[in-house]
XYZ file of C-alpha atoms in Angstrom:
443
model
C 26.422 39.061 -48.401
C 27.995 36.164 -47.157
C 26.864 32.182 -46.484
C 27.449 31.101 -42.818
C 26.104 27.395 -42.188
C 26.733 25.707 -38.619
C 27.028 21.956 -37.382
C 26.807 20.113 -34.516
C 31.113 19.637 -34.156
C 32.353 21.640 -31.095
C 35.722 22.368 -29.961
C 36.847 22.304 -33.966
C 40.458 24.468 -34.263
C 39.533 27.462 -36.495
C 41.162 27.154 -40.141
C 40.232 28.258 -43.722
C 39.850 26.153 -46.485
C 40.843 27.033 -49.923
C 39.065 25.934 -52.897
C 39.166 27.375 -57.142
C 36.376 29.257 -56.280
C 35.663 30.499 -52.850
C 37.172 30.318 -49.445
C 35.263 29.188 -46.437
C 35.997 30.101 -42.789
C 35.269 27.283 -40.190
C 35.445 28.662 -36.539
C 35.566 26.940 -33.130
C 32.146 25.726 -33.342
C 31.841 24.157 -36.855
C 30.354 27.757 -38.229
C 31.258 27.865 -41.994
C 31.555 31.703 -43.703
C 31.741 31.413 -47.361
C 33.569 33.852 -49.374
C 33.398 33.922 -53.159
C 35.585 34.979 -55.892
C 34.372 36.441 -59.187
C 33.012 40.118 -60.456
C 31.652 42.383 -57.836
C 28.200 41.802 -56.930
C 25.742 44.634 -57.410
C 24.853 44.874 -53.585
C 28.809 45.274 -53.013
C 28.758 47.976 -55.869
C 26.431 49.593 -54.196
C 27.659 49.609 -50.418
C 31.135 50.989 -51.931
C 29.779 53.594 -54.101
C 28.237 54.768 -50.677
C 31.177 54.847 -48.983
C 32.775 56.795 -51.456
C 30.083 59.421 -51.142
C 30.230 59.901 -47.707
C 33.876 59.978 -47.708
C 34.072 62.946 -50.912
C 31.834 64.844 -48.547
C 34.359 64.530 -45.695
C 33.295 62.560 -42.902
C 36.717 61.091 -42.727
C 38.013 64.663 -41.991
C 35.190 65.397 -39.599
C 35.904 62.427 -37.804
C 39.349 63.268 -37.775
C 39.087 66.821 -36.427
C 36.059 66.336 -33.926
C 38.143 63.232 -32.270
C 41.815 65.331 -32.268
C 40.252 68.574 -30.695
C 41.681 68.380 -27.352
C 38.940 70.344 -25.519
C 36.205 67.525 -27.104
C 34.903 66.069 -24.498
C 34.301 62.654 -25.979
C 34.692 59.457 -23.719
C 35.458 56.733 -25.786
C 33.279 53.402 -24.509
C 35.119 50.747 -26.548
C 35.351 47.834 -25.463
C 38.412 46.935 -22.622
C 39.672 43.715 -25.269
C 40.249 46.200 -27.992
C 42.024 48.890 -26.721
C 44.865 46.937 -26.054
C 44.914 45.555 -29.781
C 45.509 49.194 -31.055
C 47.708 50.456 -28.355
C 49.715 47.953 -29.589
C 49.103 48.236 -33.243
C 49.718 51.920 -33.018
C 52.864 51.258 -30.258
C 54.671 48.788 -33.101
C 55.166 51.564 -35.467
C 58.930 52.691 -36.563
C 60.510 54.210 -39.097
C 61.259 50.671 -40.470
C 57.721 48.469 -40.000
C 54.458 49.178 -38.595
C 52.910 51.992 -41.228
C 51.291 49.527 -43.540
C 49.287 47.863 -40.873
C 48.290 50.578 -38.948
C 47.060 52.397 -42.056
C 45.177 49.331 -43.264
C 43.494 49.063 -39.899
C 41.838 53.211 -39.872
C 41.079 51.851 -43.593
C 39.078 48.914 -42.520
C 37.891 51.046 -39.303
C 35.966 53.502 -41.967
C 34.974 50.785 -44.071
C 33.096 49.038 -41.363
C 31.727 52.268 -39.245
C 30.169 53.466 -42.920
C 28.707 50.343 -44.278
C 28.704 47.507 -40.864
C 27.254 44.937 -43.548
C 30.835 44.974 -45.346
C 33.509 42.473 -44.800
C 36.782 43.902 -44.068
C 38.168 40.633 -45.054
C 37.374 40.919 -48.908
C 40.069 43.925 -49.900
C 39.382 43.289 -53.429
C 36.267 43.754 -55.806
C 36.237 45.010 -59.156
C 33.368 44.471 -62.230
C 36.029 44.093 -64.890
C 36.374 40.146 -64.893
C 40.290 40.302 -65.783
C 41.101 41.613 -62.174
C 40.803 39.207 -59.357
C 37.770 40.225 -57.291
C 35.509 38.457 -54.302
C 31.934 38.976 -55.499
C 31.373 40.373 -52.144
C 34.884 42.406 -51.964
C 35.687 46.374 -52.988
C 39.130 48.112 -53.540
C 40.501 48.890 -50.423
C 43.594 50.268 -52.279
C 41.142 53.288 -54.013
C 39.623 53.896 -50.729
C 43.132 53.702 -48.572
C 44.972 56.168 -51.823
C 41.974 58.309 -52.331
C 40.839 59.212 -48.923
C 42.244 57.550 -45.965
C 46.072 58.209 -46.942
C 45.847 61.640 -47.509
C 44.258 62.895 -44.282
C 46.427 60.980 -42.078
C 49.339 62.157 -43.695
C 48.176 66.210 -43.888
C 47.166 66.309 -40.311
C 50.743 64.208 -39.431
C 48.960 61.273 -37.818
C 50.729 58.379 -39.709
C 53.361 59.102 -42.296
C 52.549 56.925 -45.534
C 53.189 57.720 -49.212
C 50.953 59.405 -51.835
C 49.931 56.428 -52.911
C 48.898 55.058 -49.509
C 49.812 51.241 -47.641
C 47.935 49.101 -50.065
C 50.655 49.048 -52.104
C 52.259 46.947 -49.948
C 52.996 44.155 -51.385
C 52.160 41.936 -48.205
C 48.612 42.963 -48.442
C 47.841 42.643 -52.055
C 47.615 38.816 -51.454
C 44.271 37.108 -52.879
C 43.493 35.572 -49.407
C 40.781 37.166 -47.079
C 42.315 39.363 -44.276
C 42.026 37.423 -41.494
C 44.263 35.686 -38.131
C 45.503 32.899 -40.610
C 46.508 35.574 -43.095
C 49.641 33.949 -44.955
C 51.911 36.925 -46.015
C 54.268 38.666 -43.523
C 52.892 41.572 -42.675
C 55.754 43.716 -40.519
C 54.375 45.147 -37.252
C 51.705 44.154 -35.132
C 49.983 41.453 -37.413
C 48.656 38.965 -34.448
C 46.538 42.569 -32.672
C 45.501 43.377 -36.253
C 44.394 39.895 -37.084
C 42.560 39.741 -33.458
C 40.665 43.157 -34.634
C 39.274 42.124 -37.765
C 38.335 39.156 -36.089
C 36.237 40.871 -33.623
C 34.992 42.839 -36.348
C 33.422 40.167 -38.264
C 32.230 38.810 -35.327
C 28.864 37.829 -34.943
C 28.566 40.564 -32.366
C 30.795 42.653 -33.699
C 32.912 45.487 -32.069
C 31.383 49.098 -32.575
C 33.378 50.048 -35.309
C 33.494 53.600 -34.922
C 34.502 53.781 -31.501
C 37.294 51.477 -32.538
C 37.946 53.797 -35.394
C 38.182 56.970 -32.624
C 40.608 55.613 -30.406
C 42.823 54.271 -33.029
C 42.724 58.150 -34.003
C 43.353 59.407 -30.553
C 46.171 56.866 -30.222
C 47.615 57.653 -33.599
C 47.255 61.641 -32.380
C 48.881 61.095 -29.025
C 51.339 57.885 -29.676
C 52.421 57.861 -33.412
C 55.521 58.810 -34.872
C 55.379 62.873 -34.635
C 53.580 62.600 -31.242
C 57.254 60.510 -29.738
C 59.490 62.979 -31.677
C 57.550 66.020 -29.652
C 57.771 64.154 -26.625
C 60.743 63.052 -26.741
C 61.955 66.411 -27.180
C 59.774 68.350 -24.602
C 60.851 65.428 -21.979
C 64.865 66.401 -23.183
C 63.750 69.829 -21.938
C 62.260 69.293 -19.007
C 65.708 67.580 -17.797
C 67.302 70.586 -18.403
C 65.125 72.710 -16.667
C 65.269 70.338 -13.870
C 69.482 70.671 -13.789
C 68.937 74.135 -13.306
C 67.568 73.079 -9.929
C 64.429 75.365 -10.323
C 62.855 76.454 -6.800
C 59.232 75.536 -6.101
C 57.661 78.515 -6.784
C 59.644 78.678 -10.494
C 57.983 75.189 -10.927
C 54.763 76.191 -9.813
C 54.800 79.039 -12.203
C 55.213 76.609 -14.993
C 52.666 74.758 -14.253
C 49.933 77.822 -13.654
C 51.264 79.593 -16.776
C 50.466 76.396 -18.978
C 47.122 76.334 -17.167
C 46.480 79.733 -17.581
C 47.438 79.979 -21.165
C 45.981 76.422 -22.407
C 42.555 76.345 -24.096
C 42.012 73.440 -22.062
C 43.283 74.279 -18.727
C 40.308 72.186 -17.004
C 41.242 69.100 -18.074
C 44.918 70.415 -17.674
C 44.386 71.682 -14.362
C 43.148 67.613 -13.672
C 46.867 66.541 -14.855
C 48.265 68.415 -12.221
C 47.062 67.631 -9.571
C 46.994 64.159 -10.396
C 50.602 64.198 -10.794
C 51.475 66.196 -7.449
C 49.410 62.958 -6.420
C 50.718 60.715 -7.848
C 54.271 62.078 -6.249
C 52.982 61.681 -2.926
C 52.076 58.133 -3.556
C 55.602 57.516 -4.734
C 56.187 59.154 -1.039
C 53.892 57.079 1.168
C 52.143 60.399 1.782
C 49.190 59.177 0.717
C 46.116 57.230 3.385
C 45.803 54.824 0.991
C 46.241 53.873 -2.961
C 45.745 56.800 -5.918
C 43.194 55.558 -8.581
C 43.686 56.436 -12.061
C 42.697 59.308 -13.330
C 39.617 59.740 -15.138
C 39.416 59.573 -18.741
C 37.212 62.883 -19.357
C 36.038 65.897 -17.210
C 32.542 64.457 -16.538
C 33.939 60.838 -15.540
C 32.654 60.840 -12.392
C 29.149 61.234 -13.424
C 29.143 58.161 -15.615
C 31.426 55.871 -13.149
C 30.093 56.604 -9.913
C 33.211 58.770 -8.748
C 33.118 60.917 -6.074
C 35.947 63.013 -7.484
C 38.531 63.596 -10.015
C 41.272 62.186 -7.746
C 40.509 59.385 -5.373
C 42.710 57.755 -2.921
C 41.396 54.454 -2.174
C 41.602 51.382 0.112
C 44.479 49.574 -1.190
C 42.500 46.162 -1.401
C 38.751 47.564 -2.623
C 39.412 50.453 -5.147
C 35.636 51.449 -4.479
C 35.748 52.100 -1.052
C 37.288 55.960 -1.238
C 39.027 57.279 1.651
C 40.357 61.130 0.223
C 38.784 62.763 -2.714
C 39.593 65.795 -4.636
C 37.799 67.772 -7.059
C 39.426 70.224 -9.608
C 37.450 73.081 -10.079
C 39.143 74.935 -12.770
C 37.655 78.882 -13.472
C 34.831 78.307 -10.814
C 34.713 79.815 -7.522
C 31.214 79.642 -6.507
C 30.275 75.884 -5.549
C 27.315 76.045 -3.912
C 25.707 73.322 -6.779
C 29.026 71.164 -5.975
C 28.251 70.745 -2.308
C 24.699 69.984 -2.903
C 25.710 67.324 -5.557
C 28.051 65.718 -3.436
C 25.381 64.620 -0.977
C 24.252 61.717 -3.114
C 27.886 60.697 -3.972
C 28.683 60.390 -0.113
C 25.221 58.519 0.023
C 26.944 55.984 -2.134
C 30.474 56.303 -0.732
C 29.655 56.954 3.505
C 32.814 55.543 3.856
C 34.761 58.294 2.839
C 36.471 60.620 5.093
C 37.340 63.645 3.346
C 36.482 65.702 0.198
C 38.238 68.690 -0.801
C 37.212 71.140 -4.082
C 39.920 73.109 -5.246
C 39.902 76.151 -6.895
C 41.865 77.342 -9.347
C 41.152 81.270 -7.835
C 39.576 82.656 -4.450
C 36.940 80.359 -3.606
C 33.365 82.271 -1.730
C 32.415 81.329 0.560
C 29.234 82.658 1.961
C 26.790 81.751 4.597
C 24.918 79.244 2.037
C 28.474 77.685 1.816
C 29.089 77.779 5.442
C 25.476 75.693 6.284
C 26.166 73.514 3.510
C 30.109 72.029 4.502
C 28.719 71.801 8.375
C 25.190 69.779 7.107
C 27.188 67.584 5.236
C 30.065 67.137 7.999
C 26.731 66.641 10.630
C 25.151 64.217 7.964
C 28.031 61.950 6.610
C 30.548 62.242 9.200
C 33.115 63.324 7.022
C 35.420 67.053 6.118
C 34.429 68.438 3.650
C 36.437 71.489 2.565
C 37.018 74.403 -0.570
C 40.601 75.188 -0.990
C 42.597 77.109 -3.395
C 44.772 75.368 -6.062
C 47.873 77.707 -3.621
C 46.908 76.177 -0.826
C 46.253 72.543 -1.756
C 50.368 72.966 -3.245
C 51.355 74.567 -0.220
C 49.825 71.937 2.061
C 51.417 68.943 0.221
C 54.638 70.591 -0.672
C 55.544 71.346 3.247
C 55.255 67.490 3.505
C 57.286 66.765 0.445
C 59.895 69.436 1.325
C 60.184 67.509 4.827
C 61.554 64.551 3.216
C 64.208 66.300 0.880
C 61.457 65.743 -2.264
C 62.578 68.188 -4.872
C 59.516 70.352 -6.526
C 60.728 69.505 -9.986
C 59.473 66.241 -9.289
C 56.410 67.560 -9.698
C 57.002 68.622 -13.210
C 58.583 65.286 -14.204
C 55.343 63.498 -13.531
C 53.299 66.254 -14.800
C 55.215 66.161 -18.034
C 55.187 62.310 -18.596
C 51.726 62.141 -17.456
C 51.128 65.133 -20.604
C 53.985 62.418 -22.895
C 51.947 59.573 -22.315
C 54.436 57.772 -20.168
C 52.557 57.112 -17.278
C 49.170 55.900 -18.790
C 49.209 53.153 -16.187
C 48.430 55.409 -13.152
C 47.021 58.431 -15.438
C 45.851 57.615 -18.913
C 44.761 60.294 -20.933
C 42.794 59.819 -23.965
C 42.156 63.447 -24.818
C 44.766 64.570 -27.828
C 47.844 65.644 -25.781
C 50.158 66.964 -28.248
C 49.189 70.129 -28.422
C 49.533 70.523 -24.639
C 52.902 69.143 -24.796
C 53.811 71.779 -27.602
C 52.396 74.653 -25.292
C 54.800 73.193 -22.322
C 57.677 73.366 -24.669
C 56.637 76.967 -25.281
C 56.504 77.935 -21.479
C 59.825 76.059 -20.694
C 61.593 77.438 -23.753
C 61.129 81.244 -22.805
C 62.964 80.332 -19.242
C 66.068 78.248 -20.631
């Protein structure tokens, strides 16, 4: 598609050089990539006549509706370099700047997860020899109005106009999209530029993981997802004036549970943010790890449990764990997994399940909690959800800790405003929504 030559020059600064015909890329180690101009080759005809099949058949909206389903459980692997490009490409957009790039970016996203042997530099391509065209290029405009545009804007993800971000003026230049792109482009151009870089890469970023959590950020961060958070936080300050008592709160929080499609991964929030309020109150034996990303996060990171408090200094030597176990009261299958997690972990000295109902707990249960106390050392216990609140709210209560503090993390945690110390990647608007809902009905 493209010509890429190297020589032996090292530590070159990387620059592009302009000539009537083509442009050529030089990077930091003397590689050349030639682009040139002229009608629209036959291979690039081809690759964007695919792409336009695939996206009239709607995998755009398939995408689109399997990655914003908050009860998919869907772990996003991309790589730790890029996330922080789109948080930040998706965190730049206003009212005022922001839209165009953002929207160009889930363009280029498809682009390169449908056909990986396109450039997303070459944004223009066209067989009729009185438009300006790379040989190599295809419209990005057609695919951005025809497909990409529209479905954002239905499903309220990024609010552009009918006719899409490409007409922008700022990126209808005839230069390759790239980090030395000359036009201003308003918002996050320096993350978007570092993205398309890493997606021409010689190893290139997995384009289609890139292109989910761009989704999930647009879904949870963009402009509708701050207007309903902004309003559901609003609300929860009221409630909180009305200086709710602790069972009130607690009522809250098990109604949402209850009522939620999704009241396992829910159910997770929770008690992550009671946590993370004992932190905040040196209650803790130690330092509260993240949350986990996805319900089954502890079987692909080594976890023990869904919450972990951890040596302050070594964040894999655990000290407490805690598992949510949401609509499951028989965990006979739990206790025998846990065995080879405490192989790995012997360190730890206690591991509590908690139920959200009446846990049984049988003889099989009762031989399996002392083996692994005789074995490992360690207490191992099945509580209710009740009792785990009841436990930690005594404590809290002791030191003049209002319940409604509770709700304040567990509602920032849902808002996205904690993703330091609980990030959730799941689609949280719609659990905010449902909050709203609850805390409406008691204003």
């Amino acid at each position: 598609m493209v010509d890429s030559t190297s020589n032996a020059n090292d530590g070159v600064e990387p620059h592009v050089r302009y000539y009537a015909d083509r442009v050529v890329f030089v990077d930091e180690d003397g590689t050349t990539t030639e682009y040139r101009e002229g009608k629209q080759s036959e291979a690039a005809r081809e690759r964007y006549n695919r792409i336009k099949a695939d996206l009239e058949d709607g995998w755009f909206e398939d995408v689109l509706d399997r990655v914003t389903d908050p009860g998919t459980e869907n772990e996003i692997a991309l790589d730790g370099e890029i996330r922080p490009l789109i948080d930040e490409i998706v965190e730049s957009i206003t009212s005022e700047r922001g839209r165009a790039i953002a929207g160009l970016t889930v363009t280029q996203l498809v682009i390169k997860s449908l056909e990986p042997a396109q450039s997303v530099r070459l944004h223009k391509g066209s067989r009729n020899s009185a438009h300006f065209s790379w040989r190599e290029g295809l419209s990005m405009r057609t695919i951005d109005s025809d497909y990409v545009a529209p479905a954002l804007r239905d499903r309220d993800l990024l609010r552009v106009n009918a006719d899409g971000v490409m007409m922008t003026r700022s990126l209808a230049e005839n230069y390759p999209y790239s980090k030395q792109y000359k036009a201003n482009i308003r918002g996050a151009q320096r993350q978007w530029g570092d993205l398309v870089e890493a997606l021409e890469d010689d190893d290139p970023v997995d384009a289609l993981e890139a292109l989910e959590y761009m989704i999930v950020s647009l879904s949870n961060r963009g402009e509708r997802a701050e207007e309903v958070y902004e309003d559901a936080l609003e609300l929860v300050d009221r409630f909180v004036a009305g200086e709710p008592s602790p069972e009130t709160v607690k009522q809250v929080i098990d109604i949402h549970l209850a009522q939620s499609q999704h009241g396992a991964r829910i159910y997770e929030v929770a008690m992550h943010a009671l946590a993370q309020v004992l932190e905040d109150e040196g209650l803790l034996d130690g330092r509260l790890k993240p949350l986990t990303q996805m319900r089954s996060a502890d079987k692909k990171h080594g976890n023990i449990a869904d919450i972990e408090v951890v040596d302050p200094d070594d964040e894999f030597r655990v000290r407490e764990a805690y598992d949510a176990k949401y609509g499951k009261a028989y965990l006979l299958n739990e206790l025998q997994e846990i065995r080879g997690k405490l192989e790995a972990h012997p360190e730890t000295e206690s591991v509590a399940f908690v139920t959200s109902s009446e846990p049984v707990r049988d003889d099989a249960i009762e031989d399996r909690l002392a083996a692994l106390e005789a074995e490992f050392g360690v207490t191992v216990s099945v509580t209710t959800f009740d009792e785990f609140w009841r436990r930690w709210w005594s404590a809290l209560d002791a030191r003049g800790v209002a319940a409604t503090d509770w709700l304040e993390a567990y509602a920032e945690t849902l808002c996205q405003r904690r993703r330091g110390r609980a990030p959730v990647n799941e689609p949280t608007r719609e659990w905010v929504e449902e909050l709203v809902s609850i805390l409406e009905d008691r204003a």
